[in-house]
Short mmCIF file of C-alpha atoms in Angstrom, two decimals:
data_model
loop_
_atom_site.label_atom_id
_atom_site.label_comp_id
_atom_site.label_asym_id
_atom_site.label_seq_id
_atom_site.Cartn_x
_atom_site.Cartn_y
_atom_site.Cartn_z
CA UNK A 581 102.36 87.36 84.72
CA UNK A 582 105.10 88.00 82.17
CA UNK A 583 108.83 88.57 82.19
CA UNK A 584 109.85 92.21 82.32
CA UNK A 585 113.10 93.57 80.88
CA UNK A 586 114.60 96.39 82.95
CA UNK A 587 118.01 97.87 82.25
CA UNK A 588 119.08 99.28 85.62
CA UNK A 589 118.41 99.16 89.36
CA UNK A 590 116.65 102.50 89.07
CA UNK A 591 114.29 101.15 86.41
CA UNK A 592 113.59 98.12 88.60
CA UNK A 593 112.68 100.25 91.62
CA UNK A 594 110.59 102.59 89.44
CA UNK A 595 108.81 99.53 88.06
CA UNK A 596 108.07 98.30 91.60
CA UNK A 597 106.36 101.59 92.47
CA UNK A 598 104.04 101.17 89.49
CA UNK A 599 103.52 97.43 90.12
CA UNK A 600 102.34 98.20 93.65
CA UNK A 601 99.89 100.92 92.59
CA UNK A 602 96.38 99.43 92.25
CA UNK A 603 95.47 102.09 89.69
CA UNK A 604 98.21 100.98 87.27
CA UNK A 605 96.68 98.30 85.06
CA UNK A 606 99.48 97.84 82.51
CA UNK A 607 103.22 98.51 82.39
CA UNK A 608 105.20 98.55 79.13
CA UNK A 609 108.94 98.95 79.55
CA UNK A 610 111.45 100.14 76.93
CA UNK A 611 108.56 101.43 74.81
CA UNK A 612 109.89 102.36 71.34
CA UNK A 613 109.17 105.73 69.74
CA UNK A 614 109.14 103.79 66.53
CA UNK A 615 108.71 106.57 63.95
CA UNK A 616 112.27 107.79 63.52
CA UNK A 617 111.14 110.38 60.97
CA UNK A 618 109.14 112.07 63.71
CA UNK A 619 111.90 111.94 66.34
CA UNK A 620 114.37 113.24 63.72
CA UNK A 621 111.98 116.11 63.01
CA UNK A 622 111.65 116.88 66.72
CA UNK A 623 115.45 116.80 67.14
CA UNK A 624 115.81 119.26 64.24
CA UNK A 625 113.20 121.58 65.78
CA UNK A 626 115.11 121.42 69.08
CA UNK A 627 118.40 122.08 67.31
CA UNK A 628 120.00 118.93 68.78
CA UNK A 629 121.55 115.74 67.39
CA UNK A 630 119.34 112.69 67.20
CA UNK A 631 120.89 109.66 68.98
CA UNK A 632 122.80 107.37 66.61
CA UNK A 633 124.84 104.22 66.92
CA UNK A 634 128.41 105.41 67.62
CA UNK A 635 129.95 102.71 65.40
CA UNK A 636 127.62 102.36 62.41
CA UNK A 637 125.99 105.77 62.53
CA UNK A 638 122.56 104.15 62.24
CA UNK A 639 119.72 106.20 63.67
CA UNK A 640 118.61 104.76 67.00
CA UNK A 641 114.99 104.22 67.95
CA UNK A 642 114.46 106.27 71.10
CA UNK A 643 112.67 104.42 73.90
CA UNK A 644 110.66 105.52 76.94
CA UNK A 645 111.58 103.54 80.04
CA UNK A 646 108.04 103.01 81.38
CA UNK A 647 104.71 103.55 79.64
CA UNK A 648 101.74 103.01 81.95
CA UNK A 649 98.02 102.56 81.56
CA UNK A 650 96.46 104.11 84.65
CA UNK A 651 92.87 103.84 85.87
CA UNK A 652 91.39 107.27 86.64
CA UNK A 653 87.95 108.70 87.40
CA UNK A 654 87.74 109.66 83.71
CA UNK A 655 88.78 106.27 82.32
CA UNK A 656 92.13 104.80 81.33
CA UNK A 657 95.01 107.25 80.87
CA UNK A 658 98.48 106.75 79.41
CA UNK A 659 101.43 108.07 81.43
CA UNK A 660 105.10 108.01 80.40
CA UNK A 661 108.21 108.04 82.60
CA UNK A 662 111.90 108.31 81.85
CA UNK A 663 114.17 106.99 84.62
CA UNK A 664 117.56 108.62 85.22
CA UNK A 665 120.27 109.13 87.82
CA UNK A 666 119.74 112.57 89.33
CA UNK A 667 123.36 113.50 88.63
CA UNK A 668 122.85 112.81 84.91
CA UNK A 669 120.38 115.67 84.70
CA UNK A 670 123.34 118.04 84.91
CA UNK A 671 124.58 116.66 81.58
CA UNK A 672 123.53 118.76 78.57
CA UNK A 673 123.42 115.80 76.19
CA UNK A 674 121.12 113.85 78.51
CA UNK A 675 118.79 116.85 78.66
CA UNK A 676 118.79 117.13 74.86
CA UNK A 677 117.66 113.53 74.46
CA UNK A 678 115.05 113.92 77.16
CA UNK A 679 113.68 116.97 75.39
CA UNK A 680 113.09 114.91 72.22
CA UNK A 681 111.19 112.38 74.30
CA UNK A 682 109.21 115.04 76.17
CA UNK A 683 108.05 116.70 72.95
CA UNK A 684 107.13 113.36 71.40
CA UNK A 685 104.70 112.64 74.23
CA UNK A 686 103.52 116.25 74.41
CA UNK A 687 102.30 115.91 70.82
CA UNK A 688 100.16 112.99 71.96
CA UNK A 689 98.93 114.78 75.10
CA UNK A 690 100.48 112.06 77.23
CA UNK A 691 101.78 113.18 80.66
CA UNK A 692 105.55 112.58 80.79
CA UNK A 693 108.02 113.00 83.64
CA UNK A 694 111.49 112.02 84.78
CA UNK A 695 111.92 109.76 87.81
CA UNK A 696 115.35 109.80 89.45
CA UNK A 697 117.14 107.50 91.87
CA UNK A 698 116.31 109.95 94.66
CA UNK A 699 112.61 109.18 94.20
CA UNK A 700 112.71 105.49 93.34
CA UNK A 701 115.60 104.03 95.36
CA UNK A 702 114.15 104.21 98.85
CA UNK A 703 113.43 102.01 101.87
CA UNK A 704 109.88 101.72 100.51
CA UNK A 705 110.95 100.26 97.16
CA UNK A 706 113.58 98.04 98.76
CA UNK A 707 110.79 96.56 100.87
CA UNK A 708 108.76 96.05 97.70
CA UNK A 709 111.74 94.22 96.19
CA UNK A 710 111.91 91.96 99.27
CA UNK A 711 108.20 91.19 98.86
CA UNK A 712 108.40 90.55 95.11
CA UNK A 713 111.40 88.26 95.48
CA UNK A 714 109.14 85.78 97.33
CA UNK A 715 107.45 84.98 94.03
CA UNK A 716 104.79 86.66 91.94
CA UNK A 717 101.66 87.02 94.09
CA UNK A 718 98.43 85.48 92.95
CA UNK A 719 99.87 82.65 90.83
CA UNK A 720 100.88 80.14 93.50
CA UNK A 721 99.60 76.59 93.24
CA UNK A 722 96.81 75.23 95.43
CA UNK A 723 99.25 73.78 97.99
CA UNK A 724 100.98 77.16 98.28
CA UNK A 725 97.66 78.88 98.79
CA UNK A 726 96.80 76.46 101.60
CA UNK A 727 100.11 77.25 103.31
CA UNK A 728 99.43 80.98 102.95
CA UNK A 729 95.93 80.63 104.39
CA UNK A 730 97.30 78.69 107.37
CA UNK A 731 100.10 81.18 107.99
CA UNK A 732 97.63 84.06 107.75
CA UNK A 733 95.53 82.43 110.48
CA UNK A 734 98.58 81.66 112.62
CA UNK A 735 99.83 85.24 112.30
CA UNK A 736 96.48 86.48 113.57
CA UNK A 737 96.94 84.22 116.61
CA UNK A 738 100.51 85.46 117.16
CA UNK A 739 99.23 89.01 116.93
CA UNK A 740 96.82 88.34 119.79
CA UNK A 741 99.22 86.35 121.97
CA UNK A 742 102.64 87.97 121.36
CA UNK A 743 101.95 91.34 119.72
CA UNK A 744 105.39 92.77 120.52
CA UNK A 745 107.43 89.85 119.17
CA UNK A 746 109.43 90.60 115.98
CA UNK A 747 107.53 89.10 113.06
CA UNK A 748 110.67 87.14 112.10
CA UNK A 749 110.56 85.28 115.42
CA UNK A 750 106.80 84.84 115.19
CA UNK A 751 107.22 83.22 111.77
CA UNK A 752 109.89 80.92 113.21
CA UNK A 753 107.48 79.88 115.97
CA UNK A 754 104.79 79.17 113.37
CA UNK A 755 107.18 76.93 111.40
CA UNK A 756 108.01 74.98 114.56
CA UNK A 757 104.37 74.64 115.55
CA UNK A 758 103.34 73.39 112.11
CA UNK A 759 106.43 71.23 111.58
CA UNK A 760 107.43 73.25 108.51
CA UNK A 761 110.89 73.90 107.15
CA UNK A 762 112.46 77.06 108.67
CA UNK A 763 111.68 80.10 106.54
CA UNK A 764 108.38 78.75 105.21
CA UNK A 765 106.18 81.13 107.21
CA UNK A 766 108.37 84.14 106.44
CA UNK A 767 108.23 83.40 102.70
CA UNK A 768 104.47 83.06 103.04
CA UNK A 769 104.30 86.40 104.86
CA UNK A 770 106.09 88.03 101.92
CA UNK A 771 103.54 86.57 99.49
CA UNK A 772 100.67 87.68 101.74
CA UNK A 773 102.10 91.20 101.77
CA UNK A 774 102.38 91.06 97.98
CA UNK A 775 98.71 90.07 97.68
CA UNK A 776 97.80 92.75 100.26
CA UNK A 777 96.12 90.20 102.49
CA UNK A 778 98.61 91.45 105.12
CA UNK A 779 99.70 95.07 105.29
CA UNK A 780 102.47 96.95 107.03
CA UNK A 781 104.21 100.32 106.84
CA UNK A 782 106.56 99.76 103.91
CA UNK A 783 108.49 102.91 104.78
CA UNK A 784 109.86 101.14 107.86
CA UNK A 785 113.39 99.75 107.81
CA UNK A 786 113.86 96.01 108.39
CA UNK A 787 110.29 94.78 108.03
CA UNK A 788 111.31 91.43 109.51
CA UNK A 789 112.12 93.10 112.83
CA UNK A 790 108.80 94.94 113.19
CA UNK A 791 106.53 93.62 115.96
CA UNK A 792 103.68 91.38 114.86
CA UNK A 793 101.19 94.05 115.94
CA UNK A 794 102.53 96.25 113.12
CA UNK A 795 101.03 93.87 110.54
CA UNK A 796 97.33 94.24 109.75
CA UNK A 797 95.74 91.00 108.59
CA UNK A 798 92.90 91.24 106.07
CA UNK A 799 92.57 87.53 105.24
CA UNK A 800 90.86 86.53 102.02
CA UNK A 801 93.29 83.72 101.17
CA UNK A 802 91.63 80.66 99.67
#
């Protein structure tokens, strides 16, 4: 329910993975390791230069890309992720800065790992982006919820009557039947997927072209 500030496509896709995970209850992006005395100390122990502003020479505050609060069987746990291009991990200076970050979180017994574009930029996360672009699930107005409930019911009917039809065409048929503007049912489907009232294999390419029978309808829209 708030605006998030992400600095790259990779961070956005990494964020989507966490947003989709029901066990992740909070996401803090660009989390500052605010005590520069400590990160300077860690840099000295590592024998590396602490990041500084290249113009003024001012000591930068190091940030962790994603800091999560995760629900576990043992209670809430904090997990930290840095997000990088895989090719950048061949760069010694990048590894030096990551080592400062790793040791900072190690001192706090917080699990820390690096996520790369190879893990986060996938068909799965691109489908999540398509879903999220329909609007944040769960905050639609009452009229929007009524549309979603109707579309959910109509999709169930399409699933019985034309199970092999691409869902894109089924949504078009629903719009025609209800006298809605073209694209209304498809946008609703995206919101329903986002709320997990409808589910599909998000590893599949071109969700819109999957047959209606590939979408499981759980209902629950009110």
